[in-house]
Amino acid sequence: MIDGMTGDPGSCSQLGGSMRSAAARLVVLRDELHERSADLRRTNAAPRVVDLVEADMRLLDAVVDRLDVGGAALQRYAQELAELGEDIRRLEGAATDAGLELHGLRVVEPWGVLTTELARQRHRAQPALQQQADRLASRLGRARGLAARTMTESTGLLAAAAASARTRSPA
């Protein structure tokens, strides 16, 4: 379910799963490339050819690793988003029960006429509900930060691997 506050856990999970499936398919290709490299070494192929094949295997290893790491990070993030979405829905219900509203992750008093008792009820409930909202916001921030760091790291490693592959490719 897409939630305006947390995001879409289903899409994150699906993308993460697709990345990990692609990594698994590439492992099969890498294994074939490894066998061909071994065959080339056994047949005393030109050292430059063997070096190029081995460089391609290193690039493929980097791609496989980063697809798997990134996919796993997205799947963990999706799980956290789903849990946070449910926790936010429960918090919204508790806020409503207390005569309050949840705007984003802020617990606020709605506009309108109210009784003294309702004002007291809101005043008592608001701090605890806002603390819960703050904890959820913190969890969401940590989950987003971890996923973003993993993706940024993977992007850098893949860019470095691609640059390395371009500099050694035959002209």
Coordinates of N, CA and C in Angstrom, one line a residue, residues 35-151:
E35 N 34.7 -20.6 -16.5 CA 35.1 -21.9 -17.2 C 35.8 -21.5 -18.5
R36 N 35.4 -20.6 -19.2 CA 36.0 -20.2 -20.4 C 37.4 -19.6 -20.2
S37 N 37.5 -18.9 -19.1 CA 38.9 -18.3 -18.7 C 39.8 -19.5 -18.4
A38 N 39.3 -20.5 -17.7 CA 40.2 -21.6 -17.4 C 40.6 -22.4 -18.6
D39 N 39.6 -22.5 -19.6 CA 39.9 -23.2 -20.9 C 41.0 -22.4 -21.6
L40 N 40.9 -21.1 -21.6 CA 41.9 -20.3 -22.3 C 43.2 -20.4 -21.7
R41 N 43.3 -20.5 -20.4 CA 44.6 -20.7 -19.7 C 45.2 -22.0 -20.1
R42 N 44.3 -23.1 -20.1 CA 44.8 -24.4 -20.5 C 45.3 -24.5 -21.9
T43 N 44.7 -23.8 -22.8 CA 45.1 -23.8 -24.2 C 46.2 -22.8 -24.5
N44 N 46.7 -22.2 -23.5 CA 47.8 -21.2 -23.7 C 47.4 -20.1 -24.6
A45 N 46.2 -19.6 -24.4 CA 45.7 -18.5 -25.3 C 46.6 -17.2 -25.0
A46 N 46.5 -16.3 -25.8 CA 47.3 -15.1 -25.6 C 47.0 -14.5 -24.3
P47 N 48.1 -14.1 -23.6 CA 47.9 -13.6 -22.2 C 47.0 -12.4 -22.1
R48 N 47.0 -11.5 -23.2 CA 46.1 -10.3 -23.2 C 44.7 -10.8 -23.2
V49 N 44.3 -11.8 -23.9 CA 42.9 -12.3 -24.0 C 42.5 -12.8 -22.6
V50 N 43.4 -13.6 -22.0 CA 43.1 -14.1 -20.6 C 42.9 -12.9 -19.7
D51 N 43.8 -11.9 -19.7 CA 43.7 -10.8 -18.9 C 42.4 -10.0 -19.0
L52 N 42.0 -9.9 -20.3 CA 40.7 -9.2 -20.6 C 39.5 -10.0 -20.0
V53 N 39.5 -11.3 -20.2 CA 38.4 -12.1 -19.6 C 38.4 -12.0 -18.1
E54 N 39.6 -12.1 -17.5 CA 39.6 -12.0 -16.0 C 39.2 -10.6 -15.5
A55 N 39.5 -9.6 -16.3 CA 39.0 -8.2 -15.9 C 37.5 -8.2 -16.1
D56 N 37.0 -8.8 -17.1 CA 35.5 -8.8 -17.2 C 34.9 -9.6 -16.1
M57 N 35.5 -10.6 -15.6 CA 35.0 -11.4 -14.5 C 35.0 -10.5 -13.2
R58 N 36.0 -9.7 -13.0 CA 36.1 -8.8 -11.8 C 34.9 -7.8 -11.9
L59 N 34.7 -7.2 -13.1 CA 33.6 -6.3 -13.3 C 32.3 -7.0 -13.0
L60 N 32.1 -8.2 -13.6 CA 30.9 -8.9 -13.3 C 30.7 -9.2 -11.9
D61 N 31.8 -9.6 -11.2 CA 31.7 -9.8 -9.7 C 31.2 -8.6 -9.0
A62 N 31.7 -7.4 -9.4 CA 31.3 -6.2 -8.7 C 29.8 -5.9 -9.0
V63 N 29.4 -6.1 -10.2 CA 28.0 -5.9 -10.6 C 27.1 -6.9 -9.8
V64 N 27.4 -8.1 -9.7 CA 26.7 -9.1 -9.0 C 26.6 -8.8 -7.5
D65 N 27.7 -8.4 -6.9 CA 27.7 -8.1 -5.5 C 26.8 -6.9 -5.2
R66 N 27.0 -5.8 -6.0 CA 26.2 -4.6 -5.8 C 24.7 -4.8 -6.0
L67 N 24.4 -5.6 -7.0 CA 22.9 -5.9 -7.3 C 22.3 -6.6 -6.1
D68 N 23.1 -7.6 -5.5 CA 22.6 -8.3 -4.4 C 22.5 -7.5 -3.2
V69 N 23.6 -6.7 -2.9 CA 23.6 -5.8 -1.7 C 22.5 -4.8 -1.8
G70 N 22.3 -4.1 -3.0 CA 21.3 -3.1 -3.2 C 19.9 -3.7 -3.1
G71 N 19.7 -4.9 -3.7 CA 18.4 -5.5 -3.6 C 18.0 -5.9 -2.2
A72 N 19.0 -6.4 -1.4 CA 18.7 -6.8 0.0 C 18.4 -5.5 0.8
A73 N 19.1 -4.4 0.5 CA 18.8 -3.2 1.2 C 17.4 -2.7 0.9
L74 N 17.0 -2.8 -0.3 CA 15.7 -2.3 -0.7 C 14.6 -3.2 -0.1
Q75 N 14.9 -4.5 0.0 CA 13.9 -5.4 0.7 C 13.8 -5.1 2.2
R76 N 14.9 -4.9 2.8 CA 14.9 -4.5 4.2 C 14.1 -3.2 4.4
Y77 N 14.4 -2.2 3.5 CA 13.7 -1.0 3.6 C 12.2 -1.1 3.4
A78 N 11.8 -2.0 2.5 CA 10.4 -2.3 2.2 C 9.7 -2.8 3.4
Q79 N 10.4 -3.8 4.1 CA 9.8 -4.4 5.3 C 9.6 -3.3 6.4
E80 N 10.6 -2.4 6.5 CA 10.5 -1.3 7.5 C 9.4 -0.4 7.2
L81 N 9.3 -0.1 5.9 CA 8.2 0.8 5.4 C 6.8 0.2 5.8
A82 N 6.7 -1.1 5.5 CA 5.4 -1.7 5.8 C 5.1 -1.7 7.3
E83 N 6.1 -2.0 8.1 CA 5.9 -1.9 9.6 C 5.5 -0.5 10.0
L84 N 6.3 0.5 9.5 CA 6.0 1.9 9.9 C 4.6 2.3 9.4
G85 N 4.2 1.9 8.2 CA 2.9 2.3 7.8 C 1.8 1.8 8.7
E86 N 2.0 0.5 9.2 CA 1.0 0.0 10.1 C 1.0 0.7 11.5
D87 N 2.2 1.0 11.9 CA 2.4 1.8 13.2 C 1.8 3.2 13.1
I88 N 1.9 3.8 11.9 CA 1.4 5.1 11.7 C -0.2 5.1 11.7
R89 N -0.7 4.0 11.1 CA -2.2 3.9 11.1 C -2.7 3.7 12.5
R90 N -2.0 2.9 13.3 CA -2.4 2.7 14.7 C -2.3 4.1 15.5
L91 N -1.3 4.8 15.2 CA -1.1 6.1 15.9 C -2.2 7.1 15.5
E92 N -2.6 7.0 14.2 CA -3.7 7.9 13.7 C -5.0 7.5 14.4
G93 N -5.2 6.2 14.6 CA -6.4 5.8 15.3 C -6.4 6.3 16.8
A94 N -5.2 6.2 17.4 CA -5.1 6.6 18.8 C -5.3 8.2 18.9
A95 N -4.8 8.9 17.9 CA -5.0 10.3 17.9 C -6.5 10.7 17.7
T96 N -7.1 10.0 16.8 CA -8.5 10.2 16.6 C -9.3 9.9 17.9
D97 N -9.0 8.8 18.5 CA -9.7 8.5 19.8 C -9.5 9.6 20.9
A98 N -8.4 10.3 20.8 CA -8.1 11.3 21.8 C -8.7 12.7 21.3
G99 N -9.3 12.7 20.2 CA -9.9 13.9 19.7 C -8.8 14.8 18.9
L100 N -7.7 14.2 18.5 CA -6.7 14.8 17.8 C -6.5 14.3 16.4
E101 N -5.7 15.0 15.6 CA -5.4 14.5 14.2 C -4.0 14.4 14.0
L102 N -3.7 13.5 13.1 CA -2.3 13.3 12.7 C -2.1 14.0 11.3
H103 N -1.2 15.0 11.3 CA -0.8 15.6 10.0 C 0.6 15.3 9.8
G104 N 0.8 14.5 8.8 CA 2.2 14.0 8.6 C 2.6 13.2 9.8
L105 N 3.6 13.6 10.5 CA 3.9 12.9 11.8 C 3.9 14.0 12.9
R106 N 2.9 14.8 12.8 CA 2.6 15.8 13.8 C 1.2 15.6 14.4
V107 N 1.1 15.5 15.7 CA -0.2 15.3 16.3 C -0.7 16.7 16.7
V108 N -1.8 17.1 16.1 CA -2.4 18.4 16.2 C -3.8 18.4 16.7
E109 N -4.3 19.5 17.2 CA -5.7 19.7 17.6 C -6.4 20.2 16.3
P110 N -7.6 19.6 16.0 CA -8.4 20.1 14.9 C -9.1 21.4 15.3
W111 N -9.4 22.1 14.3 CA -10.2 23.3 14.5 C -11.6 23.0 14.9
G112 N -12.2 23.9 15.6 CA -13.6 23.7 15.9 C -13.9 23.9 17.4
V113 N -15.2 23.9 17.7 CA -15.7 24.2 19.1 C -15.5 22.9 19.9
L114 N -15.1 23.0 21.1 CA -14.9 21.9 22.0 C -15.2 22.2 23.4
T115 N -15.5 21.1 24.1 CA -15.8 21.3 25.5 C -14.6 21.3 26.4
T116 N -14.7 21.7 27.6 CA -13.6 21.8 28.5 C -13.0 20.4 28.7
E117 N -13.9 19.4 28.9 CA -13.4 18.0 29.0 C -12.6 17.5 27.8
L118 N -13.1 17.8 26.6 CA -12.4 17.4 25.4 C -11.0 18.1 25.3
A119 N -11.0 19.4 25.7 CA -9.7 20.2 25.7 C -8.7 19.5 26.7
R120 N -9.2 19.1 27.9 CA -8.3 18.5 28.9 C -7.8 17.1 28.3
Q121 N -8.7 16.4 27.7 CA -8.4 15.1 27.1 C -7.3 15.2 26.1
R122 N -7.5 16.2 25.2 CA -6.5 16.4 24.1 C -5.1 16.8 24.7
H123 N -5.2 17.7 25.7 CA -4.0 18.2 26.3 C -3.2 17.1 27.0
R124 N -3.9 16.2 27.7 CA -3.2 15.1 28.3 C -2.7 14.1 27.3
A125 N -3.4 13.8 26.2 CA -3.0 12.8 25.3 C -1.9 13.3 24.3
Q126 N -1.9 14.5 23.9 CA -1.0 15.0 22.8 C 0.5 14.8 23.1
P127 N 1.0 15.0 24.2 CA 2.5 14.8 24.4 C 2.9 13.4 24.1
A128 N 2.2 12.4 24.7 CA 2.6 11.0 24.5 C 2.4 10.6 23.1
L129 N 1.3 11.0 22.4 CA 1.1 10.7 21.0 C 2.2 11.3 20.2
Q130 N 2.6 12.5 20.5 CA 3.6 13.2 19.7 C 5.0 12.5 19.9
Q131 N 5.2 12.0 21.1 CA 6.5 11.2 21.3 C 6.5 9.9 20.4
Q132 N 5.3 9.3 20.3 CA 5.2 8.1 19.5 C 5.5 8.5 18.0
A133 N 4.9 9.6 17.6 CA 5.1 10.1 16.2 C 6.6 10.4 16.0
D134 N 7.2 11.0 17.0 CA 8.7 11.4 16.8 C 9.5 10.1 16.7
R135 N 9.2 9.1 17.5 CA 9.9 7.8 17.4 C 9.7 7.2 16.0
L136 N 8.5 7.3 15.4 CA 8.3 6.7 14.1 C 9.0 7.5 13.1
A137 N 9.1 8.8 13.2 CA 9.8 9.7 12.3 C 11.3 9.3 12.3
S138 N 11.8 9.1 13.5 CA 13.2 8.7 13.7 C 13.5 7.4 13.0
R139 N 12.6 6.4 13.2 CA 12.8 5.1 12.6 C 12.8 5.2 11.0
L140 N 11.8 6.0 10.5 CA 11.7 6.3 9.1 C 13.0 6.9 8.6
G141 N 13.5 7.9 9.3 CA 14.8 8.6 8.9 C 15.9 7.6 8.9
R142 N 16.0 6.8 9.9 CA 17.2 5.8 9.9 C 17.0 4.8 8.8
A143 N 15.8 4.3 8.5 CA 15.6 3.3 7.4 C 16.0 4.0 6.1
R144 N 15.5 5.2 5.8 CA 15.8 5.9 4.6 C 17.3 6.1 4.5
G145 N 17.9 6.6 5.6 CA 19.3 6.9 5.5 C 20.2 5.6 5.2
L146 N 19.8 4.5 5.8 CA 20.6 3.3 5.6 C 20.4 2.8 4.1
A147 N 19.2 2.9 3.6 CA 19.0 2.5 2.2 C 19.7 3.4 1.3
A148 N 19.6 4.7 1.6 CA 20.3 5.7 0.7 C 21.8 5.5 0.7
R149 N 22.4 5.3 1.9 CA 23.9 5.1 2.0 C 24.3 3.8 1.2
T150 N 23.5 2.8 1.3 CA 23.8 1.5 0.6 C 23.8 1.8 -0.9
M151 N 22.7 2.5 -1.4 CA 22.6 2.7 -2.8 C 23.7 3.7 -3.3

